[in-house]
Coordinates of C-alpha atoms in Angstrom, one line a residue:
Chain A
M8 CA 192.2 98.4 -149.4
M9 CA 190.6 95.9 -151.4
N10 CA 191.7 93.3 -154.0
N11 CA 189.5 93.2 -156.9
K12 CA 188.9 89.6 -156.7
K13 CA 185.0 88.6 -155.8
I14 CA 183.9 85.3 -154.6
L15 CA 180.5 84.2 -154.4
L16 CA 179.1 83.8 -150.9
S17 CA 176.0 83.3 -148.7
G18 CA 175.2 85.7 -146.2
N19 CA 176.0 83.8 -143.5
E20 CA 179.6 82.7 -144.9
A21 CA 179.9 86.6 -145.5
I22 CA 179.5 87.3 -141.9
A23 CA 181.7 84.5 -140.8
R24 CA 184.4 85.5 -142.9
G25 CA 183.9 89.2 -142.3
A26 CA 184.1 88.3 -138.4
I27 CA 187.5 86.5 -138.8
Q28 CA 189.0 89.5 -141.1
A29 CA 187.9 91.6 -138.1
G30 CA 190.2 89.6 -135.9
C31 CA 187.4 87.7 -134.1
G32 CA 189.2 85.3 -131.9
F33 CA 186.5 83.6 -130.2
Y34 CA 183.1 81.9 -131.2
A35 CA 180.5 80.1 -129.6
G36 CA 177.4 79.1 -131.2
Y37 CA 174.3 76.5 -130.9
P38 CA 173.0 75.3 -134.4
I39 CA 169.7 76.7 -135.4
T40 CA 168.4 77.3 -138.9
P41 CA 168.5 79.6 -141.1
Q42 CA 172.3 80.5 -139.9
N43 CA 173.7 77.0 -139.8
E44 CA 176.3 78.0 -142.5
L45 CA 177.7 80.5 -140.0
I46 CA 178.6 78.3 -137.2
G47 CA 179.5 75.6 -139.9
Y48 CA 182.2 78.3 -141.6
M49 CA 183.4 79.1 -137.9
S50 CA 184.0 75.6 -137.0
N51 CA 185.9 74.8 -139.9
H52 CA 187.9 77.9 -140.1
L53 CA 188.4 80.0 -136.9
R54 CA 191.2 77.4 -135.8
D55 CA 193.2 78.5 -138.9
S56 CA 193.6 82.3 -137.8
G57 CA 194.4 81.0 -134.2
G58 CA 190.9 81.5 -132.8
V59 CA 188.8 79.1 -130.7
F60 CA 185.5 77.5 -131.6
I61 CA 183.2 76.0 -129.1
Q62 CA 179.8 74.3 -130.1
A63 CA 178.1 74.9 -126.8
E64 CA 175.5 73.0 -125.0
S65 CA 172.9 75.7 -125.4
E66 CA 172.5 79.2 -126.4
L67 CA 172.8 80.4 -122.9
A68 CA 176.0 78.6 -122.5
A69 CA 177.1 80.1 -125.7
I70 CA 176.4 83.8 -124.7
N71 CA 178.1 83.2 -121.5
M72 CA 181.0 81.7 -123.4
V73 CA 181.2 84.9 -125.4
Y74 CA 180.9 86.9 -122.0
G75 CA 184.2 85.0 -120.7
A76 CA 186.1 85.3 -123.9
A77 CA 185.2 88.9 -123.9
A78 CA 186.2 89.3 -120.6
S79 CA 189.8 87.8 -121.5
G80 CA 190.0 90.6 -124.1
A81 CA 189.2 88.5 -127.2
R82 CA 187.0 89.8 -130.1
A83 CA 184.1 87.6 -129.4
M84 CA 181.0 86.5 -131.3
T85 CA 177.9 84.2 -131.2
S86 CA 175.3 83.8 -134.0
S87 CA 171.6 82.3 -133.7
S88 CA 168.4 82.9 -135.0
S89 CA 165.1 84.3 -133.2
P90 CA 164.2 81.8 -130.6
G91 CA 168.2 81.2 -129.9
I92 CA 168.7 84.7 -129.7
S93 CA 165.4 85.2 -127.0
L94 CA 167.4 82.6 -124.9
M95 CA 170.4 84.6 -124.9
Q96 CA 168.9 87.8 -123.3
E97 CA 170.1 87.2 -120.2
G98 CA 173.6 86.6 -121.1
I99 CA 173.6 90.1 -123.7
S100 CA 172.1 92.2 -120.5
Y101 CA 175.0 90.9 -118.4
I102 CA 177.6 91.7 -121.2
A103 CA 176.0 95.1 -121.7
G104 CA 176.0 95.6 -117.8
S105 CA 179.8 94.4 -117.6
A106 CA 180.7 96.8 -120.5
L107 CA 182.0 94.2 -122.6
P108 CA 182.3 94.5 -126.3
A109 CA 181.0 91.2 -128.3
V110 CA 179.1 90.9 -131.7
I111 CA 175.7 88.7 -131.6
V112 CA 174.4 88.0 -135.0
N113 CA 170.5 87.2 -135.4
I114 CA 169.5 85.7 -138.6
M115 CA 165.7 86.2 -138.0
R116 CA 162.8 83.9 -138.6
G117 CA 159.1 83.7 -138.2
G118 CA 157.8 84.0 -134.5
P119 CA 156.3 84.2 -132.0
G120 CA 157.4 80.8 -130.3
L121 CA 159.1 78.2 -132.3
G122 CA 157.4 79.9 -135.4
N123 CA 158.9 78.6 -138.5
I124 CA 162.2 78.8 -140.4
A125 CA 161.1 81.2 -143.0
P126 CA 162.7 85.0 -143.2
A127 CA 161.2 87.6 -140.8
Q128 CA 162.1 90.9 -139.6
S129 CA 159.8 90.5 -136.3
D130 CA 162.8 90.9 -133.6
Y131 CA 163.4 94.5 -134.3
F132 CA 161.6 95.6 -130.8
Q133 CA 163.8 92.8 -129.2
A134 CA 167.2 94.1 -130.7
T135 CA 166.7 97.8 -130.6
R136 CA 164.8 98.0 -127.2
G137 CA 167.0 95.9 -125.2
G138 CA 165.5 92.5 -125.0
G139 CA 167.0 91.7 -121.9
H140 CA 166.5 93.7 -118.6
G141 CA 168.2 96.9 -117.8
D142 CA 168.6 100.3 -119.3
Y143 CA 170.9 99.0 -122.1
R144 CA 171.4 99.4 -125.8
L145 CA 172.7 97.4 -128.5
I146 CA 174.3 98.7 -131.6
V147 CA 172.2 96.9 -134.2
L148 CA 173.5 97.2 -137.8
A149 CA 171.2 95.9 -140.7
P150 CA 172.8 94.9 -144.1
D151 CA 170.7 94.4 -146.9
S152 CA 173.5 92.6 -149.4
V153 CA 175.8 89.8 -148.7
Q154 CA 178.8 92.2 -149.3
E155 CA 177.3 94.7 -146.8
A156 CA 176.7 91.6 -144.3
Y157 CA 180.6 91.2 -144.6
D158 CA 181.4 94.6 -144.3
L159 CA 178.9 95.5 -141.5
T160 CA 180.3 92.3 -139.4
R161 CA 183.8 94.0 -139.4
E162 CA 182.4 97.5 -138.4
A163 CA 180.4 95.8 -135.5
F164 CA 183.5 94.5 -134.2
Y165 CA 185.1 98.0 -134.4
L166 CA 182.2 99.7 -133.0
S167 CA 181.7 97.5 -130.3
D168 CA 185.4 97.5 -128.8
K169 CA 185.3 101.5 -129.6
Y170 CA 182.3 102.0 -127.0
R171 CA 182.4 98.8 -125.0
V172 CA 178.8 98.1 -126.1
P173 CA 177.7 95.0 -127.7
A174 CA 176.6 95.1 -131.1
M175 CA 174.5 93.0 -133.2
I176 CA 174.0 92.2 -136.8
L177 CA 170.3 91.9 -137.7
G178 CA 169.6 90.1 -140.9
D179 CA 167.0 87.1 -141.9
G180 CA 166.5 84.1 -143.3
V181 CA 166.9 85.6 -147.0
L182 CA 170.2 87.5 -146.5
G183 CA 171.8 84.4 -144.6
Q184 CA 170.7 81.7 -147.5
M185 CA 171.1 83.7 -150.7
M186 CA 174.3 83.9 -152.6
E187 CA 176.1 87.1 -154.0
P188 CA 179.5 88.2 -155.1
V189 CA 181.4 89.7 -152.2
E190 CA 184.9 91.6 -152.4
L191 CA 186.9 90.7 -149.4
S192 CA 189.1 93.0 -147.8
V193 CA 192.9 92.6 -147.3
K194 CA 193.2 94.9 -144.6
K195 CA 194.4 93.7 -141.4
A196 CA 192.3 94.1 -138.3
K197 CA 193.3 96.7 -136.1
M198 CA 193.3 95.5 -132.4
G199 CA 192.6 98.0 -129.5
D200 CA 194.4 97.8 -126.2
K201 CA 192.0 96.2 -123.8
S202 CA 195.0 95.4 -120.8
G203 CA 193.6 98.2 -118.6
W204 CA 190.5 96.4 -117.8
C205 CA 190.4 92.9 -119.2
L206 CA 191.2 89.5 -117.0
S207 CA 194.6 88.5 -117.9
G208 CA 196.2 87.5 -114.2
C209 CA 197.0 90.3 -111.9
Q210 CA 201.0 89.9 -112.5
G211 CA 202.4 93.5 -112.0
R212 CA 199.1 95.1 -111.4
Q213 CA 196.2 95.7 -109.3
P214 CA 193.1 92.8 -109.9
H215 CA 190.8 93.7 -112.4
V216 CA 187.4 92.5 -111.9
V217 CA 184.5 92.2 -114.7
K218 CA 181.0 92.6 -113.2
S219 CA 177.6 93.9 -113.6
F220 CA 176.9 94.1 -110.0
F221 CA 176.5 97.2 -108.0
L222 CA 175.0 96.9 -104.7
R223 CA 176.1 100.2 -102.6
E224 CA 173.7 102.6 -102.6
G225 CA 174.0 105.0 -105.7
E226 CA 176.8 103.0 -107.5
L227 CA 174.5 101.3 -109.8
E228 CA 172.7 104.7 -110.9
K229 CA 176.4 106.3 -111.4
F230 CA 177.4 103.2 -113.6
N231 CA 174.0 103.8 -115.6
L232 CA 174.4 107.4 -116.2
K233 CA 177.9 106.5 -117.5
L234 CA 176.2 103.9 -119.9
Q235 CA 173.9 106.6 -121.0
K236 CA 176.3 109.2 -121.8
V237 CA 178.0 106.5 -124.1
Y238 CA 174.4 105.9 -125.8
R239 CA 174.1 109.5 -126.4
R240 CA 177.7 109.8 -128.1
I241 CA 176.9 106.8 -130.1
E242 CA 173.4 108.3 -130.9
E243 CA 175.3 111.4 -132.1
K244 CA 178.1 109.6 -134.1
E245 CA 177.2 106.5 -135.4
A246 CA 173.6 106.9 -136.9
R247 CA 173.9 105.4 -140.7
C248 CA 171.5 105.2 -143.6
E249 CA 171.2 104.9 -147.4
E250 CA 168.9 107.4 -149.1
M251 CA 167.6 107.3 -152.4
F252 CA 165.7 110.3 -154.7
L253 CA 164.8 111.8 -151.8
A254 CA 164.9 115.3 -153.2
G255 CA 161.2 116.1 -154.5
A256 CA 159.9 112.5 -153.6
E257 CA 156.1 112.5 -152.7
I258 CA 156.3 109.1 -151.1
I259 CA 159.4 107.9 -149.3
L260 CA 159.6 104.3 -148.9
V261 CA 161.2 103.4 -145.5
A262 CA 162.7 99.7 -145.4
Y263 CA 165.6 98.0 -144.1
G264 CA 167.5 94.6 -144.9
T265 CA 165.5 92.2 -147.3
M266 CA 162.6 94.4 -147.3
A267 CA 164.6 97.4 -148.7
R268 CA 165.9 95.3 -151.5
I269 CA 162.5 94.9 -152.5
A270 CA 161.6 98.4 -152.0
K271 CA 164.4 99.5 -154.4
S272 CA 162.9 97.1 -157.1
V273 CA 159.8 98.9 -156.7
I274 CA 161.4 102.2 -156.6
M275 CA 163.3 101.5 -159.9
R276 CA 160.0 100.4 -161.9
L277 CA 157.8 103.3 -160.5
R278 CA 160.4 106.1 -161.2
N279 CA 160.4 104.6 -165.1
E280 CA 156.9 105.7 -164.8
G281 CA 157.6 109.1 -163.7
K282 CA 156.4 108.6 -160.1
K283 CA 158.5 110.5 -157.6
I284 CA 159.4 107.8 -155.1
G285 CA 162.1 107.8 -152.7
L286 CA 163.8 105.7 -150.2
I287 CA 165.2 105.8 -146.7
R288 CA 166.9 102.6 -145.7
P289 CA 168.0 102.8 -141.9
V290 CA 171.6 100.8 -141.9
S291 CA 171.8 101.5 -138.0
L292 CA 168.6 100.4 -136.4
W293 CA 170.1 101.7 -133.4
P294 CA 170.9 104.5 -133.2
F295 CA 168.1 104.8 -135.5
P296 CA 168.8 107.8 -138.5
R297 CA 166.7 110.2 -137.2
E298 CA 168.0 113.1 -139.1
A299 CA 167.3 111.6 -142.5
F300 CA 163.4 112.3 -141.9
R301 CA 163.8 115.9 -141.5
A302 CA 164.4 117.0 -145.2
A303 CA 161.1 115.7 -146.6
G304 CA 159.1 118.3 -148.4
R305 CA 155.7 119.7 -147.1
N306 CA 153.6 117.1 -149.2
T307 CA 155.8 114.0 -148.6
E308 CA 154.0 110.9 -147.3
Y309 CA 156.3 107.9 -145.8
L310 CA 155.5 104.3 -146.4
V311 CA 157.1 101.9 -143.8
L312 CA 157.4 98.3 -145.1
E313 CA 158.7 95.8 -143.0
M314 CA 158.7 91.7 -143.0
S315 CA 156.6 92.4 -139.5
Y316 CA 153.5 93.9 -138.4
G317 CA 155.1 97.3 -137.7
Q318 CA 157.9 97.5 -135.2
M319 CA 160.4 100.0 -136.9
L320 CA 157.3 102.0 -137.9
E321 CA 157.3 103.1 -134.1
D322 CA 160.9 104.4 -134.5
V323 CA 159.8 106.3 -138.0
R324 CA 156.9 108.0 -136.0
L325 CA 159.3 108.9 -133.2
A326 CA 161.5 110.5 -135.9
V327 CA 158.7 112.2 -138.1
A328 CA 157.1 113.3 -134.9
G329 CA 153.8 114.0 -136.3
R330 CA 154.9 116.3 -139.1
R331 CA 154.2 114.0 -142.2
K332 CA 151.6 111.2 -142.8
I333 CA 153.0 107.9 -142.2
E334 CA 151.3 104.4 -143.9
F335 CA 152.3 101.3 -143.0
L336 CA 152.3 97.7 -145.0
G337 CA 153.7 94.7 -143.6
R338 CA 153.5 90.9 -143.7
S339 CA 155.3 88.4 -141.4
G340 CA 155.0 84.6 -140.0
G341 CA 156.9 83.8 -143.5
G342 CA 155.0 86.1 -145.8
I343 CA 156.9 88.7 -147.7
L344 CA 155.6 91.8 -149.4
S345 CA 155.9 91.2 -153.2
E346 CA 156.6 94.3 -155.4
G347 CA 153.0 93.9 -156.7
E348 CA 151.5 94.4 -153.4
I349 CA 153.8 97.4 -152.3
I350 CA 152.8 99.1 -155.9
D351 CA 149.3 98.7 -155.5
K352 CA 149.8 100.3 -152.1
I353 CA 151.7 103.1 -153.4
R354 CA 149.2 103.8 -156.5
S355 CA 146.2 103.9 -153.7
L356 CA 148.0 106.3 -151.9
I357 CA 148.5 108.5 -155.0
R358 CA 145.0 108.0 -156.2
K359 CA 142.9 108.4 -153.1
P360 CA 140.5 111.4 -152.7
G361 CA 141.9 114.5 -151.3
G362 CA 145.4 113.1 -152.0
R363 CA 147.5 114.1 -154.7
K364 CA 146.9 113.2 -158.3
Chain B
M23 CA 210.2 86.3 -84.1
H24 CA 209.0 83.8 -86.2
K25 CA 205.2 84.2 -87.7
V26 CA 203.1 81.2 -87.8
F27 CA 199.6 82.6 -89.0
S28 CA 198.9 85.5 -91.0
V29 CA 196.5 86.6 -93.7
P30 CA 197.5 85.0 -97.0
D31 CA 198.3 87.6 -99.7
P32 CA 195.6 86.5 -102.3
L33 CA 193.0 87.6 -99.4
R34 CA 192.2 91.3 -98.9
K35 CA 192.3 92.4 -95.2
T36 CA 188.4 93.2 -94.9
P37 CA 185.7 92.1 -92.7
T38 CA 183.3 89.9 -94.8
H39 CA 179.5 90.3 -95.1
Y40 CA 178.8 86.5 -94.1
C41 CA 176.7 85.7 -91.3
P42 CA 178.2 84.6 -88.1
G43 CA 179.5 80.7 -88.2
C44 CA 179.0 80.8 -92.1
G45 CA 181.5 78.5 -93.8
H46 CA 182.4 80.7 -97.0
G47 CA 185.1 83.0 -95.0
I48 CA 186.7 79.6 -94.4
A49 CA 186.6 78.5 -97.8
H50 CA 187.5 81.8 -99.4
R51 CA 190.5 81.7 -96.8
L52 CA 191.5 78.0 -98.1
V53 CA 191.7 78.8 -101.8
A54 CA 193.7 81.9 -101.2
E55 CA 196.0 80.1 -98.9
V56 CA 196.2 77.4 -101.8
I57 CA 196.8 80.2 -104.6
Q58 CA 199.7 81.6 -102.3
D59 CA 201.3 78.0 -101.8
L60 CA 201.3 77.3 -105.3
G61 CA 202.6 80.8 -106.3
I62 CA 200.0 81.5 -109.0
R63 CA 198.4 84.7 -107.6
G64 CA 199.5 86.8 -110.8
K65 CA 198.0 84.0 -113.2
T66 CA 194.8 83.2 -111.4
I67 CA 191.4 84.1 -112.6
A68 CA 188.2 83.4 -110.6
V69 CA 184.5 83.2 -111.6
A70 CA 182.4 84.3 -109.0
P71 CA 178.8 82.8 -108.4
V72 CA 175.4 84.6 -108.0
G73 CA 174.3 83.8 -104.3
C74 CA 176.2 84.9 -101.3
A75 CA 179.9 84.5 -102.7
V76 CA 178.7 86.7 -105.6
V77 CA 181.2 89.5 -104.2
A78 CA 184.1 86.8 -103.4
Y79 CA 186.2 89.6 -105.7
D80 CA 185.9 92.2 -102.8
Y81 CA 187.8 89.6 -100.7
W82 CA 190.1 88.1 -102.9
K83 CA 193.1 89.9 -104.5
F84 CA 193.4 88.4 -108.0
D85 CA 191.4 88.7 -111.2
C86 CA 187.6 87.8 -111.3
S87 CA 184.7 87.6 -113.3
E88 CA 181.0 87.5 -112.4
A89 CA 178.9 85.2 -114.2
P90 CA 175.0 85.2 -114.6
H91 CA 173.6 82.7 -112.0
G92 CA 174.4 79.2 -112.9
R93 CA 176.8 80.3 -115.9
A94 CA 179.9 80.1 -114.2
L95 CA 181.4 77.2 -116.0
A96 CA 180.4 78.6 -119.3
V97 CA 182.1 82.0 -118.6
A98 CA 185.2 80.1 -117.3
T99 CA 185.5 77.8 -120.3
A100 CA 186.0 80.4 -122.6
I101 CA 188.5 82.3 -120.3
K102 CA 190.7 79.2 -119.9
R103 CA 190.2 78.2 -123.7
M104 CA 191.3 81.7 -124.6
Q105 CA 194.4 81.8 -121.8
P106 CA 195.3 78.2 -121.6
E107 CA 198.4 79.2 -119.3
K108 CA 196.1 81.1 -116.8
I109 CA 194.7 79.1 -114.0
V110 CA 191.0 79.5 -113.8
F111 CA 188.5 78.3 -111.3
T112 CA 184.9 78.8 -110.5
Y113 CA 183.5 79.0 -106.8
Q114 CA 179.7 78.2 -106.8
G115 CA 176.7 77.3 -104.5
D116 CA 174.4 74.2 -104.6
G117 CA 171.8 76.5 -106.3
D118 CA 174.0 78.0 -109.0
L119 CA 175.9 74.7 -109.9
A120 CA 173.4 72.0 -109.5
A121 CA 170.2 73.5 -110.1
I122 CA 170.0 76.8 -112.6
G123 CA 173.5 75.7 -113.7
T124 CA 173.4 71.9 -114.0
N125 CA 173.5 71.9 -117.8
E126 CA 176.7 74.0 -117.9
T127 CA 178.0 71.7 -115.3
I128 CA 177.7 68.7 -116.8
H129 CA 178.9 69.9 -120.2
A130 CA 182.0 71.6 -119.0
A131 CA 182.8 68.3 -117.3
N132 CA 182.2 66.3 -119.9
R133 CA 184.5 68.3 -122.3
G134 CA 187.0 67.7 -119.9
E135 CA 187.7 71.6 -119.4
N136 CA 190.9 72.2 -117.7
L137 CA 189.3 74.2 -115.0
S138 CA 188.9 73.7 -111.0
V139 CA 185.8 74.0 -109.4
V140 CA 185.0 74.8 -105.6
F141 CA 181.4 73.7 -105.0
I142 CA 179.9 74.7 -101.6
N143 CA 177.2 72.7 -100.6
N144 CA 175.1 73.9 -97.7
A145 CA 172.1 72.3 -98.7
I146 CA 170.0 75.8 -98.7
Y147 CA 169.7 78.9 -100.6
G148 CA 171.2 81.5 -98.6
M149 CA 171.1 84.8 -100.3
T150 CA 167.3 84.8 -101.1
G151 CA 166.3 83.7 -97.6
G152 CA 166.6 80.0 -97.1
Q153 CA 164.8 78.2 -99.7
L154 CA 164.9 74.5 -101.0
A155 CA 168.2 73.7 -102.9
P156 CA 168.9 70.7 -105.0
T157 CA 171.1 69.4 -102.3
T158 CA 168.6 70.1 -99.3
L159 CA 168.0 66.6 -97.3
L160 CA 165.0 64.9 -96.9
G161 CA 162.8 66.2 -94.0
Q162 CA 164.9 69.4 -93.8
K163 CA 162.7 72.6 -93.4
T164 CA 163.2 75.5 -95.5
S165 CA 161.3 78.5 -96.5
T166 CA 159.7 76.9 -99.5
S167 CA 159.5 73.4 -97.8
A168 CA 158.2 74.4 -94.5
A169 CA 156.8 70.9 -93.4
G170 CA 160.2 69.6 -94.7
R171 CA 161.7 68.0 -98.0
D172 CA 159.1 65.7 -99.2
K173 CA 160.7 63.2 -101.8
K174 CA 156.9 63.1 -103.5
L175 CA 156.9 66.6 -103.7
H176 CA 160.5 67.8 -104.0
G177 CA 162.6 64.8 -105.2
Y178 CA 165.5 63.7 -103.6
P179 CA 168.8 65.4 -102.5
L180 CA 171.0 65.8 -105.8
K181 CA 174.3 64.1 -105.5
I182 CA 176.0 66.0 -108.7
S183 CA 179.4 64.9 -107.7
E184 CA 178.5 61.3 -107.9
M185 CA 176.7 61.9 -111.2
L186 CA 180.1 63.8 -112.7
A187 CA 181.9 60.8 -111.7
L188 CA 180.4 58.8 -114.6
L189 CA 182.1 61.3 -117.1
P190 CA 185.4 60.4 -118.5
G191 CA 186.4 64.2 -118.8
V192 CA 186.4 64.3 -115.0
C193 CA 189.7 63.7 -113.4
Y194 CA 189.2 64.5 -109.9
L195 CA 186.0 64.6 -107.6
E196 CA 186.3 65.0 -103.7
R197 CA 183.9 65.6 -101.0
V198 CA 185.2 67.5 -98.1
S199 CA 183.6 69.4 -94.9
L200 CA 184.3 72.2 -92.9
H201 CA 182.7 71.0 -89.7
N202 CA 186.1 70.9 -87.5
P203 CA 189.8 71.8 -87.7
G204 CA 191.1 68.4 -89.2
E205 CA 188.1 68.4 -91.9
V206 CA 189.3 71.7 -92.8
L207 CA 192.9 70.6 -93.6
K208 CA 191.8 67.8 -95.6
A209 CA 189.6 70.3 -97.3
K210 CA 192.4 72.6 -98.0
S211 CA 194.6 69.6 -99.4
A212 CA 191.8 68.8 -101.7
I213 CA 191.4 72.0 -103.0
R214 CA 195.1 72.2 -103.6
R215 CA 194.9 69.0 -105.5
A216 CA 192.3 70.4 -107.7
F217 CA 194.6 73.2 -108.7
Q218 CA 197.6 71.1 -109.1
N219 CA 195.6 68.9 -111.7
Q220 CA 194.8 72.0 -113.7
L221 CA 198.6 73.0 -113.5
E222 CA 199.6 69.8 -114.6
G223 CA 196.7 69.7 -117.4
L224 CA 194.8 66.7 -116.1
G225 CA 191.3 68.2 -116.9
F226 CA 188.3 68.8 -115.1
S227 CA 188.7 68.7 -111.0
L228 CA 185.7 69.5 -108.4
V229 CA 185.9 69.9 -104.8
E230 CA 182.4 69.4 -102.9
V231 CA 182.5 71.4 -99.6
L232 CA 180.0 70.6 -97.0
S233 CA 179.8 73.9 -95.4
P234 CA 177.4 75.5 -92.7
C235 CA 174.9 77.9 -92.9
P236 CA 173.5 78.4 -89.5
T237 CA 171.3 81.2 -90.2
Y238 CA 169.1 79.2 -92.5
W239 CA 169.4 75.9 -90.7
G240 CA 167.9 77.5 -87.7
L241 CA 170.9 76.3 -85.7
S242 CA 173.7 78.1 -83.7
P243 CA 176.9 78.0 -85.6
R244 CA 178.4 75.2 -83.3
E245 CA 175.1 73.3 -83.6
A246 CA 175.5 73.8 -87.5
L247 CA 178.8 72.1 -87.3
D248 CA 177.6 69.3 -85.2
W249 CA 174.6 69.1 -88.0
I250 CA 177.1 68.5 -90.8
R251 CA 179.1 65.8 -88.6
D252 CA 175.8 63.9 -87.4
V253 CA 173.3 64.5 -90.2
M254 CA 174.5 66.0 -93.7
Q255 CA 177.8 63.7 -94.1
K256 CA 175.6 60.8 -93.9
E257 CA 173.4 61.8 -97.1
F258 CA 176.7 63.1 -98.6
P259 CA 179.6 61.0 -97.5
L260 CA 183.0 62.4 -97.4
G261 CA 186.0 61.5 -99.3
R262 CA 187.5 61.0 -102.7
I263 CA 184.7 60.1 -105.4
K264 CA 186.9 59.8 -108.4

């Protein structure tokens, strides 16, 4: 149930408010641009809803505080931007390896290294391939509007709890900083029962242990197989994407997050000229919405657009499996493709010799 | 018949994996005895280290969490903040607490987190095969300082407890040893004090325990105890630090 009142929020604030609305009881973070409004909002407001806020001494400490809070049964979150998320990878692997739910927000900036503070999408591999060690997955959700940032943050908590798999919100500096009207939910967060495994003192029950260490022969393999089963279930049930004008499309743009907003403008302009252009916007980057790529017509080409030099491109190739042609256009390191650049590329595809007229 | 000695309830009746003469078994037992004496088993949550004692939860009978190497106090901070009514402690070795986790140690102490820490100092890395630790003594031979710790190459033994004494958030610091029965009893009362402080909400308490590692000191169990008495405690003096 929604109330109709909309308020103007930045993406960062919307994520913070979505988290609190979802019953987030713990946040730890370390300042880094361009996500500082998020830690700022949490420091001022999480306590009002009975939650605990800690400004940690580093990203390493922050993610391990999230581990401790999640082990206590709380809905726990941290946020950062690219270099800080790199520092958290050890902790994320341990959270995955201990089957703890948690939400990690990455408001991406340019890399590699210290890079810059401009928006980018160059952490796609890190987010979807498991940036830390071991065979694990994160549920990765990529909003393309402030409203969706709010909604998907709540969703990330629910999914993470449901599967006991950590979830990531993957945005970028544009999404974090821009302001849009948001309709807030008044729905009360439903909290699941974690008393069967969380650490709360063993009064009246057998002790619980939260761990990711399986030294005895065969144990770790067994645990991994259990994780894999969960991952397969998530792949079956939780893939989501937005599709636009796919029927009869000659060129299907594939883009997520901020890049998808620009792609949508391009589509509107070209469709007004009668061009048959469609869009697949993956909303979950893992699981990747592979099914969306099965419906394309025989002559359809895909054009993948990213604020990176071709990372999601690999998932599109896997989904398309050689059945259709795939083109790519990307900029990164602070550069963002303009509508004009994309339109030029599309026109060249339409006009190219041997291609369609 | 009156029973004068038995396995404390918070300790499982199972043999440990520790080497002959290792101090961890004694330290585990002291912790278990204190928890039994204070009647807090049902509300205690431990954070185990990475190192020889990583499977402490196989020996203790209360809720336990693991933590990545060095991050025990970050994990413990969040557990305690989420559940202030519980008794939360970390059990960490010298590599965990004073090398890779120095940052977490200093900042948890400086925030005055209401936690208890049992810090096992055996001046060496046990689990990985006897490498140089931050607390290794000058001249002490290890597998990564075969000619002995050289201050020019490796710096000095790190006195983390003395460093922590500067921080206003720390309420209690004591260094104890396991090298004879009298010292073991003193160690127990220091650990009890650290837990008692937490029950009273007084802030950060840490007990540094000088503990034998005969295997990687290249000594017999008996010689290892004598080495603590004759050599190690000269560098790490016993007693109340704060």
